[in-house]
């Protein structure tokens, strides 16, 4: 079971530097934002970098594109933060080892960006709200799940049966949770997971081509 963590604190930091840095950055960002104001105040959250789209003048948030990234490190409350950081703590390390730290860092950011992009796209199509505000690492974390879904389906020898079942269970539970719980952005989760699946496919194919050239 690759998702069980047995490392000491020091070993975890040494083995998974990017995951450690991401967790630390999320926590520090939350502390600063919460200390500075009310996290339930939408204007305060926007001031600290939440992802914002406004229809029709800026339906995809491209007037302030940095929000695609800053929002990945923001959370609406302590429960939101703890839930996502636990997922990152447990499930991200095996992927960091598989991908190597630099690729994994870029992968994580791209999945978070894709989650925001999918959320914006669906909001435009459905005309759900004129102003959409989103925060959270969930899109990026679902990208991690998406990568493991690809591995579970197409690279089965890399995962034991228990780990594969865990991946399927998490994704099913995640969809149900996203549908039932108010203010959870289902489409950001789907966008992140889809990006993770597709990006890992691209990386996997590139790795296979390199290996063929070397033989």
C-alpha positions in Angstrom: 0.0 0.0 0.0 1.9 3.0 -1.3 -0.3 5.6 0.5 0.7 4.6 4.0 3.2 7.0 5.4 5.9 5.5 7.7 8.6 8.2 7.3 9.9 10.2 10.1 9.4 14.0 9.9 13.0 14.5 8.8 12.9 11.7 6.2 9.6 13.0 4.8 11.1 16.5 4.2 14.2 15.0 2.6 12.3 12.5 0.4 9.4 14.8 -0.6 10.7 18.4 -0.7 8.1 19.7 -3.1 5.1 18.2 -1.2 6.6 19.6 2.0 7.0 23.0 0.5 3.5 23.0 -0.9 2.0 22.1 2.5 4.1 24.7 4.3 3.1 27.4 1.7 -0.6 26.6 2.0 -0.4 26.8 5.8 1.5 30.0 5.9 -0.8 31.6 3.3 -3.8 30.6 5.3 -2.4 31.9 8.6 -1.5 35.3 7.0 -4.9 35.6 5.3 -6.9 34.6 8.4 -4.9 36.9 10.7 -5.5 39.8 8.3 -9.3 39.5 8.1 -12.4 37.5 7.9 -12.1 34.5 5.6 -15.9 34.5 5.2 -15.7 38.0 3.7 -15.6 37.6 -0.1 -13.8 40.9 -0.6 -11.0 39.9 1.8 -10.6 36.6 0.0 -10.4 38.3 -3.3 -7.8 40.7 -2.0 -5.7 37.8 -1.0 -5.7 36.2 -4.5 -8.9 34.1 -4.9 -9.7 33.0 -8.4 -12.3 35.4 -9.8 -14.3 35.5 -13.0 -16.9 38.1 -14.0 -19.4 37.6 -16.8 -19.4 39.1 -19.4 -16.3 41.4 -18.9 -13.9 38.7 -17.7 -15.5 35.3 -18.0 -12.2 33.3 -17.8 -10.3 35.5 -15.3 -7.7 36.5 -17.8 -7.5 40.1 -16.7 -5.7 38.9 -13.5 -4.2 35.6 -14.6 -2.0 35.2 -11.5 -5.2 34.3 -9.6 -5.1 30.9 -11.4 -2.1 30.1 -9.2 -2.6 32.2 -6.1 -6.0 30.7 -5.5 -4.5 27.2 -5.4 -2.8 28.1 -2.1 -5.8 29.7 -0.5 -8.5 28.0 1.7 -11.9 29.3 2.9 -11.5 27.9 6.4 -9.5 25.7 8.8 -11.5 22.6 7.9 -11.0 23.2 4.2 -7.2 23.6 4.8 -6.8 20.5 7.0 -8.8 18.3 4.6 -6.7 19.3 1.6 -3.4 19.2 3.4 -4.1 15.7 4.8 -4.8 14.6 1.2 -1.6 16.2 0.0 0.4 14.8 2.9 -0.7 11.2 2.2 -1.3 10.8 -1.5 1.2 13.2 -3.2 4.5 11.7 -2.0 4.4 8.5 -4.2 3.7 10.7 -7.2 6.6 13.0 -6.4 8.9 10.0 -6.2 7.6 8.6 -9.6 7.8 11.9 -11.4 10.8 13.5 -9.7 10.4 16.8 -7.9 10.8 19.4 -10.6 8.3 17.7 -13.0 5.9 17.1 -10.1 5.9 20.7 -9.1 5.0 21.9 -12.6 2.4 19.1 -12.8 0.8 20.2 -9.6 0.5 23.8 -10.7 -0.8 22.9 -14.1 -3.5 20.7 -12.6 -4.6 23.5 -10.3 -4.7 25.9 -13.2 -6.8 23.4 -15.2 -9.2 23.0 -12.3 -9.8 26.8 -12.2 -10.1 26.9 -16.0 -12.7 24.1 -16.1 -14.7 25.8 -13.3 -14.7 29.1 -15.3 -15.7 27.3 -18.5 -18.6 25.6 -17.0 -19.7 28.8 -15.3 -19.8 30.5 -18.7 -21.7 27.7 -20.3 -24.2 27.4 -17.6 -24.4 31.1 -16.8 -24.6 29.9 -13.2 -23.3 33.1 -11.6 -22.2 36.5 -12.9 -19.3 36.6 -10.5 -17.5 33.4 -9.6 -15.0 33.2 -6.7 -12.9 30.1 -6.0 -10.2 29.0 -3.6 -8.5 25.8 -2.7 -5.9 23.2 -3.6 -8.5 20.6 -4.5 -8.1 21.0 -8.3 -4.3 20.3 -8.0 -4.9 17.5 -5.6 -7.4 15.9 -7.9 -4.7 16.1 -10.5 -2.7 13.8 -8.3 -5.7 11.4 -8.1 -6.0 11.7 -11.9 -2.4 10.6 -12.4 -2.9 7.6 -10.1 -6.1 6.7 -12.0 -4.0 6.6 -15.2 -1.4 4.4 -13.5 -4.2 2.2 -12.0 -5.7 1.6 -15.5 -2.6 1.5 -17.8 0.4 0.8 -15.5 -1.0 -1.7 -13.1 2.3 -3.3 -12.1 3.3 0.0 -10.5 0.5 -0.1 -8.0 -0.6 -2.9 -5.7 -4.3 -3.9 -5.6 -5.0 -2.1 -2.3 -3.6 1.1 -3.7 -5.6 0.8 -6.9 -8.8 0.2 -4.9 -7.9 3.3 -2.8 -7.6 5.4 -5.9 -11.0 4.3 -7.2 -12.7 4.8 -3.8 -11.3 8.3 -3.4 -12.5 9.4 -6.8 -16.0 8.0 -6.3 -16.2 9.5 -2.8 -14.9 12.8 -4.1 -17.6 13.0 -6.8 -20.4 12.1 -4.4 -19.0 14.6 -1.8 -18.7 17.3 -4.4 -22.3 16.8 -5.5 -23.8 16.7 -2.0 -21.9 19.4 -0.1 -22.8 23.0 -0.9 -20.0 25.4 -2.1 -17.8 22.5 -3.3 -16.6 23.2 -6.9 -17.2 19.8 -8.6 -16.0 21.1 -12.0 -12.7 22.3 -10.5 -12.2 18.8 -9.2 -13.1 17.2 -12.5 -10.8 19.7 -14.4 -7.9 18.9 -12.1 -8.4 15.2 -12.3 -8.7 15.2 -16.1 -5.6 17.3 -16.4 -3.7 15.0 -14.1 -4.8 12.0 -16.1 -3.8 13.5 -19.5 -0.6 15.1 -18.3 0.6 11.8 -16.8 -0.3 10.1 -20.1 1.9 12.6 -22.0 4.8 12.1 -19.5 4.4 8.4 -19.6 4.5 8.3 -23.4 7.5 10.6 -23.5 9.3 8.3 -21.0 8.5 5.3 -23.1 9.9 6.9 -26.3 13.2 7.8 -24.5 13.5 4.2 -23.3 13.0 2.9 -26.8 15.7 5.2 -28.2 18.1 4.0 -25.5 17.7 0.4 -26.4 
